[in-house]
Amino acid sequence: METGSDRTPLITLKGVGDKVSKKFANLGVGSVEDLPFLIPRAYQDRSHPHPIAMLVPGDTFTIRGQVMSLYEKRYRRRGTLEIMVSDGKGVLTLKWFRYSRWLKKNLDDNFPVGSEIIATGRVDTFAGQFQMYHPEMASPGDGEGQGIVPIYPLTEGLTQRAVKRAVEQSLDMVEDHFQEFIPRDELDELSLPDLVTSIESLHKPPVDSDVEALNRGDSPWHRRLKFGELLLFHLGLLQRRRSVRQVPGFSVESEGELEKKLRESLPFTLTGGQERVLKEIVADLSRGVPMQRLLQGDVGSGKTLVAFICMLHAVESGRQAALMVPTEVLAVQHFSNMSRWAEELGIASVLLTGSMSSKEKKEALDIITSGLPVVVVGTHALIQEGVDFPSLALVVVDEQHRFGVVQRLALRKKGESPHFLVMTATPIPRSLAMVLYGDLDVSILDEMPPGRKPVQTIIYSESDRAKLHLVIAREVKDSNLVFIVYPLVEETEKSELSAASEMADRYRKEIFPNLKIGLLTGRMPADEKERVMSDFRKSRYQVLVATTVIEVGVDVPDATLMVVEHADRFGLFQLHQLRGRVGRGLRPSKCILVSTESSTPEAKERLAVMTRSTSGFEIAEEDLKMRGPGDFFGVRQAGFPDLRYAHPIRDRVLFLSARDTGERLLDKGGSEAQILQKRVEEFWSGKLELPSSG
Ligand code: ADP
Ligand code: MG
C-alpha cells in the first residue's frame, strides 16, 4: 500500500465514504491507484455451473443448487459452519472452519433454506461426501453479471459489490499507473500479455476465458503480474549483488597447517560432501573479494566442523573469525566443542553472550578488541553496539533462518568487509534460496556422516498415551535419553513455559516418579539452561522436557527418542529439525509425533509426510507447497519486498526466466532500462539498502 501526495484518495470514488475507505485499508488498498492491483481471489463461472455429482476432489469448481439446511456444529473448542446444497442429482456441504458472526448473519440473511446459491471453491471429500471449504457465494439474481464473475478478497464490512464497483471506477481513472515497464520484445519472447491488458482482463475476464486457469492463478494475465514482480525483485538483487562485489576485501593467507593438525586429531574422516564444500569455501577465502556464501546442509550433516575449519584458516592468517548463533544454548554448545579443539591446536577462543556477567563480557571484549587472532562464538550480543572486531576475516552465521537479513548485514559491517558464510539446515530449494539469500552463492552439503540410521517416525493420538509412556520407559531402561518437546501453546511465551513445566511436574510426580526429569525452557536464565543441557548430555537426567529452544543445532548423541507434543502445531520443517535431535549416535532412534488436535484431513496428511520422508529437502518442499514462505520461516524476512502474486516454489519456472531476463536487461541499458530502473527503485523502496543504481 502506498500513500503520498500524488495518490488519489479512495473517497473520490462513488459509493466510497470515510468508513468504507478505512475498510479498504485492511485489504492493503490505501488509494485509488492501489485498486487495479487488488486481484480477484477466485472466479465464478455462472454460465456453466458444474453438476455436483460430477465434481472431482482437489480442484476448484462453481456449483449451483438449493440450500437444504444451514447449521453450526461444535467440536470441543472449535466449531464449523455448514450449508447443505443440492442440485437435484447431488449433495454437497459448504464448510467454514473459522468464521465470524458477520459471515453467519450474512448467510442467514441471504441464503435461507430453499433459496438458490452459487458457490465457488476447492472441492474435497470427507467421509465419502463432497465438501467445499470456505467457498465464495452469490445469489443467481444479484444482478452482478453473468459469465465469469471475479470474486474479490473481502474484509469484514465490505461486500463483493462495493469492491467491484470501486475497482471498475479505478480502472478508468488511473490507467497511467499501470503502464508497461517491460520491453515489448521481452514480453513477446515469453508470450506474455502486456500489463494493461493483464490488469483489465483479470478484473473483467472475457467470456471465453479458461476459468480453471484463472482459479489456479495461472492465466496468462496472472503470469504477467508474477513475472513483472519477480523481474523487479531480481533486478534489485542483482544490483545489490554487483555492488557488494565491488567492495575490496582481502585474501586469507594460510598454509592450512591448523586444518591439517585438526584433521589428524579427529576420530573420523571428513565426508565427501564436507570435502567438496570446504574446497569451495577455502577457494573463496583466498580471493580478494569478500565471500558471500550460503552453506546449506541437512540437519546433522556436519556443518559445524566445516565452519570451524574455515575459521582456522582465518586465525592462521593472523586474523579473527566469529560464529554467530541464534540461541544461548547453541552458543554454549558450539563453544564447548570449538574451545576444546582450539585448545588442542593452541589457539585462543572466546564466548560472548548477552547473559554473561559484565565482568565476563569485559574479559571477552578485551580479547576481541585487542585484535589477536581468535575464534569467537556468540549470540546477538556480537552485533551489539560497542563490539568491534579490529581484524575480522570471517563471519559465520549459523541457522540463518532465525536471523533477519538486517542482523546478518550488521555483523558483516563490523570490521572491513570480512568474508561471510551463512549456514542453514533448511535444505531450501534453490529458487527460494534466491529469495531469502539472493545475494549469496550457494554450497550444498548433500552427504551425511556414515552410520546414521534413519529415525523411525510414528504418529500417536491422544488415546495412545499409555503406549507412549511404555515406549519412553523402555528407552530409558536401555539407558537411552528422551526428549519431550512442547510447542508454543498460546501466543505468549509465558504459557509455553507453563505448559512445559506443568508437564515436567506431572512426569516427575505422577507418571515416572522414579526417573530423573529435566526441564528446559527459553525463559530460564542462561547458566541454568547450560547446566540442564550438560546434565542431560551426561545422562544425569533421563528425560528432558523442553520447549522449542532445542529445535536448532542441539547435539546429544545418546538421545534416541524424540516425543513431540501437539505435533500439528508445528511446521513440517520444524518437526524435521526436532527429529534431527535424535539418531545422532549409533543406536536406532524414534520420533513420536503426538497429534492432539481434532485434526482435519489436511492436517493428518501433513503429518504423514513426516513418516514417509527423512529428506529435509523433500519435507521443506512439501511444507512450502502447503504454506507460504512467510509462514514457513515463522517470521517475515526483514529487508525484502513481499511477493504479492508469485510464489517462489509454485512459480519456479517463471522465477528462473525472470532472473535470466533481469540479467540481460541490466546489461542492456538505454531508455527502456531507465523506465525499468524507476520501477525497481519503487519496488524496493524502504527495503534493504539498494545501491544507487549501476
Ligand atoms: P549440523 O550440520 O546439523 O550442524 P553438526 O555439525 O552438529 O551438524 O554435526 C552433527 C554430528 O556429526 C556432530 O556430533 C559431529 O561431531 C558429527 N560429525 C561431523 N562430521 C562428521 C564426519 N565426517 N564423520 C562422522 N561424524 C561427523
Ligand atoms: Mg548445526
XYZ file of C-alpha atoms and ligand atoms in Angstrom:
722
model
C 0.000 0.000 0.000
C 1.439 3.312 -0.960
C 0.382 6.709 0.192
C 1.633 10.033 -0.958
C 0.636 13.348 -2.403
C 0.319 12.000 -5.945
C -2.187 9.430 -4.719
C -5.922 9.794 -5.235
C -7.907 9.257 -2.023
C -10.471 6.476 -2.166
C -13.276 8.779 -1.092
C -13.206 10.388 -4.525
C -14.903 7.225 -5.797
C -18.682 6.961 -5.987
C -20.038 4.856 -3.157
C -16.917 5.138 -1.018
C -17.087 7.234 2.128
C -14.787 7.502 5.107
C -15.998 4.281 6.632
C -15.632 2.119 3.529
C -12.316 3.745 2.748
C -10.974 2.542 6.109
C -12.184 -0.986 5.390
C -10.204 -0.984 2.153
C -7.091 -0.275 4.165
C -7.473 -3.764 5.663
C -7.037 -5.150 2.166
C -3.849 -3.186 1.620
C -5.643 -0.638 -0.551
C -4.876 2.914 0.507
C -5.636 4.862 -2.653
C -7.389 4.625 -5.992
C -4.043 3.749 -7.562
C -3.852 0.556 -5.488
C -7.231 -0.763 -6.625
C -6.274 -2.156 -10.048
C -3.722 -4.335 -8.269
C -6.315 -5.853 -5.966
C -6.613 -9.055 -7.968
C -9.685 -11.291 -7.521
C -9.080 -14.358 -5.413
C -11.411 -16.559 -7.422
C -13.663 -16.556 -10.449
C -17.180 -17.828 -10.655
C -18.364 -19.252 -13.950
C -22.056 -18.545 -13.562
C -22.948 -19.612 -17.057
C -21.603 -23.112 -16.552
C -22.148 -24.410 -13.023
C -20.722 -27.882 -12.518
C -23.075 -30.784 -11.724
C -22.435 -31.700 -8.082
C -22.471 -35.414 -8.826
C -19.567 -34.928 -11.247
C -17.201 -32.937 -9.027
C -13.595 -34.079 -8.683
C -11.833 -33.604 -5.339
C -8.812 -31.335 -5.343
C -9.897 -28.717 -7.885
C -11.872 -25.500 -7.739
C -15.401 -25.560 -9.152
C -18.539 -23.468 -9.313
C -21.791 -25.209 -8.426
C -25.384 -24.043 -8.298
C -28.114 -25.524 -6.131
C -30.730 -25.095 -3.470
C -29.954 -24.525 0.213
C -31.300 -27.503 2.160
C -30.017 -26.562 5.600
C -27.670 -24.170 7.358
C -26.256 -25.092 10.748
C -23.351 -24.779 13.157
C -21.518 -27.794 14.542
C -19.437 -27.741 17.709
C -16.399 -29.896 18.338
C -14.868 -29.265 21.723
C -13.492 -25.737 21.452
C -13.870 -25.291 17.744
C -16.929 -25.138 15.583
C -17.827 -25.299 11.927
C -20.494 -23.545 9.939
C -22.089 -25.714 7.256
C -24.587 -25.344 4.465
C -26.039 -28.346 2.655
C -26.755 -27.727 -1.004
C -28.462 -29.955 -3.574
C -28.769 -29.549 -7.313
C -31.270 -32.390 -7.643
C -28.671 -35.002 -8.586
C -26.036 -34.494 -5.935
C -25.458 -33.076 -2.475
C -22.534 -31.022 -1.262
C -21.631 -29.405 2.068
C -20.188 -25.915 2.143
C -17.997 -25.654 5.196
C -16.225 -22.961 7.230
C -13.748 -23.858 9.958
C -13.202 -20.322 11.084
C -15.895 -17.731 10.601
C -17.134 -14.507 12.071
C -20.551 -13.570 13.440
C -20.704 -11.260 10.471
C -20.424 -14.130 7.990
C -23.029 -16.181 9.835
C -25.511 -13.325 9.771
C -24.766 -12.602 6.136
C -25.508 -16.228 5.218
C -28.657 -16.381 7.353
C -29.967 -13.259 5.644
C -29.047 -14.047 2.078
C -29.329 -17.813 1.832
C -32.390 -19.024 3.750
C -33.392 -22.652 3.296
C -34.927 -23.096 -0.126
C -33.016 -20.252 -1.782
C -30.707 -20.701 -4.758
C -26.988 -20.389 -4.179
C -23.950 -20.282 -6.440
C -20.745 -21.324 -4.735
C -17.139 -21.482 -5.889
C -14.327 -23.152 -4.040
C -11.966 -26.061 -3.681
C -13.727 -29.392 -3.522
C -12.707 -32.240 -1.255
C -14.298 -35.388 0.016
C -14.778 -36.148 3.673
C -16.353 -39.420 4.825
C -17.435 -40.073 1.246
C -19.207 -36.716 0.882
C -18.313 -33.726 -1.253
C -17.280 -30.672 0.680
C -16.312 -27.206 -0.353
C -14.194 -25.295 2.147
C -14.612 -21.559 2.639
C -16.401 -21.055 -0.689
C -17.296 -17.809 -2.389
C -21.049 -17.405 -2.733
C -23.543 -15.477 -4.760
C -27.268 -15.451 -5.440
C -28.192 -16.071 -9.060
C -30.318 -12.959 -9.120
C -27.993 -10.441 -7.532
C -27.515 -8.577 -10.795
C -23.745 -8.683 -10.611
C -23.482 -10.051 -14.096
C -23.358 -13.358 -15.824
C -20.429 -15.112 -17.432
C -17.214 -15.209 -15.447
C -17.548 -13.102 -12.333
C -14.498 -12.040 -10.308
C -14.583 -12.680 -6.561
C -12.530 -10.219 -4.562
C -10.864 -10.707 -1.228
C -13.095 -9.156 1.411
C -12.793 -7.845 4.895
C -15.497 -7.530 7.491
C -17.989 -4.885 6.429
C -17.075 -4.810 2.725
C -19.246 -6.532 0.142
C -18.311 -8.001 -3.231
C -20.465 -5.407 -4.883
C -18.716 -2.480 -3.162
C -15.255 -3.737 -4.052
C -16.240 -4.458 -7.611
C -17.709 -1.001 -8.146
C -14.640 0.663 -6.697
C -12.265 -1.379 -8.842
C -14.231 -0.684 -12.001
C -14.102 3.059 -11.419
C -10.391 2.924 -10.679
C -9.570 1.167 -13.920
C -10.744 4.187 -15.921
C -9.220 6.761 -13.613
C -5.662 5.628 -13.139
C -4.679 3.709 -16.212
C -1.361 5.507 -16.419
C -0.411 3.935 -13.090
C -0.170 0.539 -14.572
C 1.711 1.305 -17.731
C 4.020 -1.322 -19.092
C 7.589 -1.299 -17.864
C 8.915 -4.434 -19.524
C 10.227 -4.010 -23.072
C 7.788 -5.276 -25.692
C 10.249 -7.679 -27.317
C 10.921 -9.381 -23.982
C 7.212 -9.932 -23.444
C 6.797 -11.288 -26.968
C 9.683 -13.620 -26.448
C 7.966 -15.059 -23.368
C 4.472 -14.929 -24.925
C 3.240 -12.762 -22.089
C 0.471 -10.163 -22.482
C 1.187 -6.548 -21.564
C 0.356 -5.088 -18.179
C -2.687 -3.015 -19.153
C -4.336 -5.961 -20.893
C -3.496 -8.200 -17.963
C -4.941 -5.964 -15.270
C -8.089 -5.319 -17.251
C -8.620 -8.963 -18.117
C -8.126 -10.090 -14.547
C -10.925 -7.781 -13.441
C -13.150 -8.432 -16.452
C -12.274 -11.817 -17.920
C -13.562 -12.328 -21.469
C -16.453 -14.848 -21.592
C -14.366 -17.490 -23.304
C -11.552 -17.428 -20.715
C -10.195 -20.601 -19.178
C -11.855 -20.396 -15.740
C -9.802 -23.212 -14.329
C -6.562 -21.443 -15.215
C -7.927 -18.248 -13.672
C -8.793 -20.070 -10.477
C -5.378 -21.672 -10.312
C -3.853 -18.207 -10.662
C -2.211 -19.464 -13.808
C -3.845 -17.450 -16.586
C -1.503 -15.566 -18.944
C -2.525 -12.386 -17.121
C -1.607 -13.802 -13.751
C 1.670 -14.936 -15.181
C 2.351 -11.437 -16.459
C 1.841 -9.966 -12.973
C 4.006 -12.598 -11.356
C 6.699 -12.183 -13.938
C 6.752 -8.405 -13.513
C 7.052 -8.722 -9.775
C 9.793 -11.330 -9.983
C 11.679 -9.278 -12.522
C 11.726 -6.217 -10.253
C 12.740 -8.467 -7.420
C 15.659 -9.988 -9.303
C 16.837 -6.685 -10.694
C 17.096 -5.291 -7.173
C 19.014 -8.329 -6.011
C 21.339 -8.294 -8.980
C 22.219 -4.693 -8.392
C 22.878 -5.338 -4.756
C 24.973 -8.342 -5.510
C 27.075 -6.495 -8.049
C 27.671 -3.620 -5.695
C 28.783 -5.923 -2.861
C 31.291 -7.496 -5.199
C 32.840 -4.148 -5.926
C 33.856 -3.696 -2.312
C 37.508 -4.656 -1.929
C 38.231 -7.453 0.509
C 41.379 -9.305 1.386
C 42.566 -12.799 0.795
C 43.074 -15.112 3.730
C 46.673 -16.297 3.502
C 47.066 -19.631 5.204
C 49.021 -22.791 4.550
C 46.319 -24.901 6.151
C 48.636 -26.061 8.955
C 45.921 -25.776 11.615
C 43.462 -27.604 9.394
C 45.952 -30.403 8.960
C 46.549 -30.691 12.688
C 42.841 -30.736 13.416
C 42.184 -33.455 10.850
C 44.852 -35.603 12.450
C 43.193 -35.327 15.839
C 39.650 -36.090 14.642
C 38.293 -39.575 15.382
C 36.747 -39.677 11.880
C 37.478 -38.511 8.359
C 35.503 -35.808 6.582
C 32.684 -36.898 4.319
C 32.960 -36.349 0.579
C 30.357 -33.613 0.927
C 32.343 -31.826 3.613
C 35.492 -32.023 1.469
C 33.658 -30.561 -1.522
C 32.127 -27.593 0.256
C 35.356 -26.877 2.120
C 37.177 -26.639 -1.166
C 34.629 -24.120 -2.470
C 34.766 -22.020 0.671
C 38.536 -22.045 1.096
C 38.917 -21.044 -2.552
C 36.602 -18.082 -1.899
C 38.574 -17.076 1.174
C 41.751 -16.793 -0.821
C 40.241 -14.349 -3.292
C 40.474 -10.613 -2.804
C 36.694 -10.275 -2.934
C 34.547 -10.669 0.180
C 32.941 -14.112 0.085
C 29.138 -14.133 0.244
C 28.229 -17.761 0.551
C 25.394 -19.884 1.839
C 26.227 -23.349 3.129
C 23.157 -25.474 3.074
C 23.143 -28.932 4.595
C 20.548 -31.102 6.234
C 20.351 -31.447 9.988
C 23.336 -33.469 11.199
C 25.349 -33.222 8.002
C 28.310 -31.773 9.886
C 28.296 -28.081 9.046
C 29.869 -27.044 12.334
C 33.109 -28.779 11.553
C 33.245 -27.203 8.106
C 32.743 -23.794 9.685
C 35.407 -24.427 12.263
C 37.977 -25.418 9.659
C 37.264 -22.227 7.735
C 37.680 -20.257 10.944
C 41.045 -21.935 11.448
C 42.206 -20.583 8.114
C 41.299 -17.074 9.226
C 43.123 -17.476 12.519
C 46.193 -18.958 10.854
C 46.334 -15.889 8.615
C 46.605 -13.797 11.774
C 43.005 -12.562 11.849
C 39.786 -13.180 13.747
C 36.784 -15.339 12.951
C 33.329 -15.107 14.515
C 30.459 -17.579 14.650
C 27.037 -16.155 15.439
C 24.214 -18.493 16.510
C 20.571 -17.813 17.365
C 20.351 -19.128 20.951
C 22.491 -19.179 24.071
C 22.177 -22.953 24.343
C 23.688 -23.309 20.904
C 26.385 -20.747 21.529
C 27.488 -22.634 24.613
C 27.362 -25.971 22.834
C 29.395 -24.744 19.874
C 31.819 -23.029 22.166
C 32.383 -26.112 24.255
C 33.315 -28.069 21.118
C 35.298 -25.330 19.479
C 37.207 -24.259 22.551
C 38.264 -27.864 23.123
C 39.527 -28.148 19.563
C 41.119 -24.695 19.766
C 42.940 -25.561 22.966
C 44.420 -28.686 21.391
C 45.636 -26.564 18.491
C 46.995 -23.897 20.813
C 44.764 -21.053 19.620
C 42.543 -18.677 21.570
C 38.754 -18.861 21.680
C 36.161 -16.573 23.240
C 32.473 -16.820 24.093
C 30.218 -13.764 24.071
C 26.546 -13.953 25.017
C 24.029 -11.495 26.385
C 23.601 -13.204 29.707
C 27.263 -13.260 30.693
C 28.146 -11.107 33.695
C 29.596 -7.725 32.830
C 32.960 -8.861 34.123
C 32.945 -11.905 31.832
C 31.798 -9.755 28.958
C 34.573 -7.290 29.546
C 37.167 -10.037 29.519
C 35.785 -11.361 26.253
C 35.635 -7.899 24.723
C 39.187 -7.133 25.764
C 40.437 -10.115 23.822
C 38.293 -9.291 20.804
C 39.283 -5.630 20.636
C 42.960 -6.445 21.117
C 42.835 -7.756 17.544
C 44.522 -11.023 18.488
C 43.772 -13.910 16.162
C 40.912 -15.688 17.905
C 37.852 -17.831 17.335
C 34.773 -16.031 18.694
C 31.426 -17.725 19.329
C 28.377 -15.756 20.346
C 24.739 -14.790 20.076
C 23.190 -11.489 19.026
C 25.475 -9.971 21.620
C 28.118 -9.989 18.875
C 26.328 -7.348 16.862
C 25.597 -5.050 19.755
C 26.982 -1.540 19.710
C 30.431 -1.332 21.142
C 31.654 -4.700 19.922
C 34.470 -4.012 17.488
C 36.494 -6.597 15.694
C 39.733 -4.944 14.605
C 40.781 -7.756 12.276
C 37.721 -9.779 11.452
C 38.397 -12.010 8.447
C 35.427 -14.370 8.525
C 31.897 -14.195 9.831
C 29.862 -17.396 10.046
C 26.155 -17.185 10.829
C 24.576 -20.477 11.864
C 20.928 -21.407 11.365
C 20.354 -18.303 9.329
C 16.592 -18.562 9.113
C 16.404 -17.434 12.696
C 18.109 -14.172 11.892
C 16.754 -11.358 9.804
C 18.776 -10.128 6.880
C 19.331 -6.917 8.730
C 21.133 -8.627 11.589
C 23.193 -10.569 9.134
C 24.323 -7.351 7.494
C 25.003 -5.703 10.833
C 27.653 -8.260 11.626
C 29.013 -8.002 8.139
C 29.609 -4.325 8.718
C 31.831 -4.938 11.692
C 35.433 -4.541 10.661
C 36.323 -4.096 6.993
C 34.418 -6.326 4.559
C 35.072 -9.707 6.086
C 34.293 -12.927 4.274
C 30.836 -14.098 5.033
C 29.386 -17.597 5.379
C 25.758 -18.325 6.237
C 24.867 -21.833 7.313
C 21.372 -23.210 7.236
C 19.918 -26.618 7.917
C 16.962 -25.691 5.787
C 17.594 -27.503 2.548
C 15.577 -24.941 0.718
C 15.030 -25.272 -2.980
C 17.364 -23.061 -4.946
C 14.627 -20.696 -6.069
C 13.657 -19.919 -2.511
C 17.287 -19.596 -1.524
C 17.411 -16.886 -4.147
C 14.553 -15.084 -2.468
C 15.894 -15.339 1.014
C 19.579 -15.067 0.320
C 19.501 -13.681 -3.206
C 22.863 -12.039 -2.882
C 24.709 -15.219 -1.910
C 26.478 -18.069 -3.704
C 25.290 -21.482 -2.596
C 27.267 -24.549 -1.453
C 25.337 -27.706 -0.791
C 26.406 -30.320 1.748
C 24.474 -33.275 0.461
C 26.014 -36.171 2.299
C 25.518 -37.445 5.843
C 28.308 -38.793 8.044
C 28.373 -42.592 7.725
C 26.445 -44.875 10.045
C 23.396 -42.696 10.584
C 20.244 -44.724 10.775
C 17.048 -43.070 9.629
C 14.831 -42.095 12.533
C 11.645 -44.140 12.615
C 8.696 -41.763 12.787
C 5.318 -42.685 14.250
C 2.141 -40.692 14.743
C 0.259 -41.177 18.014
C -3.033 -39.702 19.023
C -4.205 -38.678 22.464
C -5.599 -42.166 23.081
C -2.141 -43.702 22.655
C -0.831 -42.001 25.759
C -0.425 -45.199 27.792
C 1.521 -46.726 24.926
C 3.675 -43.625 24.740
C 4.633 -43.931 28.396
C 5.610 -47.541 27.796
C 7.843 -46.581 24.897
C 9.519 -43.885 26.988
C 10.062 -46.289 29.871
C 11.603 -48.861 27.541
C 14.076 -46.358 26.040
C 15.153 -45.218 29.466
C 15.592 -48.795 30.615
C 18.058 -49.319 27.747
C 19.901 -46.277 29.159
C 18.904 -44.048 26.292
C 17.870 -40.414 26.643
C 14.464 -38.991 25.758
C 13.349 -35.529 24.629
C 9.752 -34.395 25.104
C 9.001 -31.144 23.323
C 6.117 -28.717 23.735
C 5.166 -26.029 21.257
C 4.057 -22.518 21.959
C 0.664 -23.283 23.401
C -0.872 -19.880 23.154
C 0.621 -16.783 21.642
C 2.677 -15.848 24.657
C 5.932 -17.260 25.860
C 4.579 -17.354 29.358
C 2.113 -20.117 28.641
C 4.693 -22.017 26.633
C 6.732 -22.031 29.777
C 3.862 -23.153 31.948
C 2.751 -25.966 29.620
C 6.231 -27.434 29.569
C 6.854 -27.024 33.273
C 3.429 -28.381 34.226
C 4.141 -31.392 32.080
C 7.565 -31.844 33.639
C 5.870 -31.787 37.052
C 3.325 -34.379 36.019
C 6.017 -36.645 34.636
C 8.033 -36.288 37.833
C 5.175 -36.781 40.261
C 2.620 -38.980 38.557
C 3.979 -40.765 35.532
C 7.631 -41.548 36.186
C 8.312 -40.847 39.860
C 11.437 -42.997 39.622
C 13.065 -41.198 36.717
C 15.126 -38.054 36.694
C 13.368 -35.498 34.567
C 14.880 -32.195 33.484
C 13.148 -29.073 32.263
C 14.478 -26.636 29.697
C 12.622 -23.520 28.580
C 13.601 -20.371 26.752
C 12.816 -18.258 29.797
C 15.288 -19.896 32.141
C 18.478 -17.986 32.988
C 21.319 -18.906 30.662
C 23.520 -20.582 33.257
C 20.569 -22.687 34.363
C 19.955 -23.739 30.742
C 23.569 -24.662 30.346
C 23.530 -26.719 33.491
C 20.401 -28.615 32.430
C 21.776 -29.325 28.960
C 25.097 -30.539 30.231
C 23.445 -32.694 32.910
C 21.227 -34.203 30.245
C 24.190 -34.868 27.994
C 25.863 -36.634 30.912
C 22.699 -38.723 31.484
C 22.041 -37.122 34.859
C 18.530 -36.693 33.506
C 16.922 -39.479 31.555
C 14.107 -37.385 30.151
C 14.283 -33.750 29.127
C 11.013 -31.864 28.857
C 11.666 -28.811 26.725
C 10.127 -26.040 24.723
C 11.344 -25.418 21.204
C 14.616 -23.930 22.459
C 16.150 -27.241 21.492
C 14.893 -27.084 17.941
C 18.094 -25.946 16.344
C 21.502 -27.475 16.497
C 21.447 -29.211 19.878
C 23.639 -32.292 19.784
C 23.105 -35.100 22.335
C 24.380 -38.364 20.836
C 22.775 -40.624 23.497
C 19.266 -39.314 22.851
C 17.233 -41.890 20.922
C 13.634 -40.830 21.366
C 12.059 -37.536 20.441
C 8.462 -37.045 21.514
C 6.710 -34.003 20.064
C 3.501 -32.985 21.785
C 0.822 -31.088 19.808
C 2.721 -32.011 16.681
C 0.007 -30.461 14.496
C 1.031 -27.035 15.658
C 4.499 -27.277 14.189
C 5.578 -26.643 10.671
C 6.842 -29.771 8.932
C 10.270 -28.391 8.652
C 10.355 -27.565 12.322
C 9.394 -31.172 13.019
C 12.238 -32.276 10.811
C 14.608 -30.099 12.815
C 13.321 -31.577 16.052
C 13.606 -35.097 14.727
C 17.192 -34.299 13.776
C 17.995 -34.052 17.503
C 17.939 -37.851 17.720
C 19.588 -40.517 15.593
C 22.938 -38.841 16.034
C 24.639 -41.754 17.733
C 24.863 -45.368 16.688
C 21.651 -46.586 18.293
C 18.398 -46.771 16.336
C 16.139 -43.842 17.128
C 12.471 -42.973 17.076
C 10.388 -39.862 16.765
C 6.822 -39.922 18.048
C 4.518 -37.165 16.897
C 1.574 -36.811 19.233
C -1.352 -35.356 17.362
C -3.739 -33.992 19.945
C -5.979 -31.774 17.873
C -9.216 -32.939 16.387
C -7.339 -32.523 13.163
C -8.620 -32.013 9.634
C -7.731 -34.423 6.823
C -5.191 -31.867 5.608
C -3.501 -31.768 8.990
C -3.295 -35.555 9.068
C -1.881 -35.644 5.575
C 0.665 -33.054 6.592
C 1.992 -35.123 9.482
C 2.020 -38.225 7.310
C 4.690 -36.560 5.163
C 6.999 -36.936 8.158
C 6.544 -40.695 8.298
C 7.259 -41.058 4.590
C 10.320 -38.915 4.202
C 13.549 -38.327 6.051
C 14.910 -35.928 3.483
C 14.881 -32.360 4.707
C 14.740 -31.231 1.125
C 11.528 -33.107 0.393
C 9.939 -32.044 3.633
C 10.807 -28.403 3.152
C 9.330 -28.542 -0.311
C 6.086 -30.139 0.914
C 5.859 -27.609 3.678
C 6.396 -24.746 1.300
C 3.760 -26.018 -1.079
C 1.226 -26.053 1.712
C 2.208 -22.803 3.317
C 3.754 -19.633 2.026
C 7.445 -18.932 2.552
C 6.448 -16.254 5.074
C 4.750 -18.756 7.373
C 7.465 -21.265 6.743
C 10.082 -19.176 8.409
C 7.788 -18.123 11.189
C 8.756 -14.538 10.722
C 8.776 -12.486 7.588
C 12.229 -11.860 6.291
C 13.013 -8.268 7.020
C 14.519 -6.266 4.223
C 12.904 -7.954 1.254
C 9.856 -6.787 -0.649
C 6.825 -9.038 -0.285
C 5.959 -11.115 -3.281
C 2.294 -10.412 -3.755
C 1.460 -12.607 -6.690
C 4.305 -15.027 -7.207
C 5.301 -17.988 -5.073
C 8.955 -18.977 -5.287
C 8.190 -22.699 -5.341
C 4.989 -22.939 -7.308
C 6.171 -20.409 -9.857
C 9.661 -21.686 -10.110
C 9.772 -21.663 -13.915
C 8.763 -18.018 -14.111
C 11.187 -17.322 -11.326
C 14.111 -18.604 -13.331
C 13.082 -16.876 -16.511
C 12.688 -13.569 -14.642
C 16.228 -13.968 -13.381
C 17.605 -14.535 -16.874
C 15.645 -11.644 -18.291
C 16.791 -9.403 -15.446
C 20.419 -10.186 -16.042
C 20.055 -9.436 -19.740
C 18.180 -6.169 -19.197
C 20.654 -4.938 -16.627
C 23.447 -5.236 -19.178
C 21.453 -3.667 -21.980
C 20.941 -0.109 -20.727
C 19.091 2.537 -22.756
C 15.829 4.385 -22.206
C 13.831 1.254 -21.560
C 16.271 0.442 -18.802
C 15.566 3.809 -17.202
C 11.832 3.176 -17.010
C 12.536 -0.202 -15.545
C 15.060 1.198 -13.101
C 12.481 3.599 -11.726
C 10.123 0.696 -11.069
C 12.851 -1.329 -9.416
C 13.531 1.542 -7.039
C 9.829 1.898 -6.226
C 9.515 -1.822 -5.647
C 12.468 -1.881 -3.300
C 11.847 1.470 -1.654
C 12.066 1.320 2.113
C 13.633 -2.125 1.897
C 17.184 -3.161 2.395
C 19.681 -0.640 1.038
C 19.525 -0.941 -2.683
C 22.725 0.535 -4.053
C 22.248 3.686 -6.059
C 21.918 2.065 -9.414
C 24.650 0.960 -11.773
P 24.735 -29.812 11.583
O 25.084 -29.822 10.134
O 23.306 -30.142 11.831
O 25.154 -28.532 12.266
P 26.707 -30.930 13.297
O 27.783 -30.073 12.796
O 26.108 -30.613 14.618
O 25.547 -30.996 12.224
O 27.230 -32.432 13.262
C 26.485 -33.484 13.765
C 27.366 -34.541 14.382
O 28.123 -35.212 13.380
C 28.356 -33.983 15.386
O 28.332 -34.812 16.506
C 29.685 -34.068 14.647
O 30.756 -34.230 15.523
C 29.498 -35.288 13.761
N 30.298 -35.280 12.528
C 30.601 -34.212 11.757
N 31.333 -34.578 10.684
C 31.482 -35.921 10.766
C 32.134 -36.904 9.934
N 32.775 -36.569 8.828
N 32.068 -38.200 10.343
C 31.413 -38.541 11.469
N 30.790 -37.684 12.280
C 30.813 -36.380 11.937
Mg 24.381 -27.068 13.373
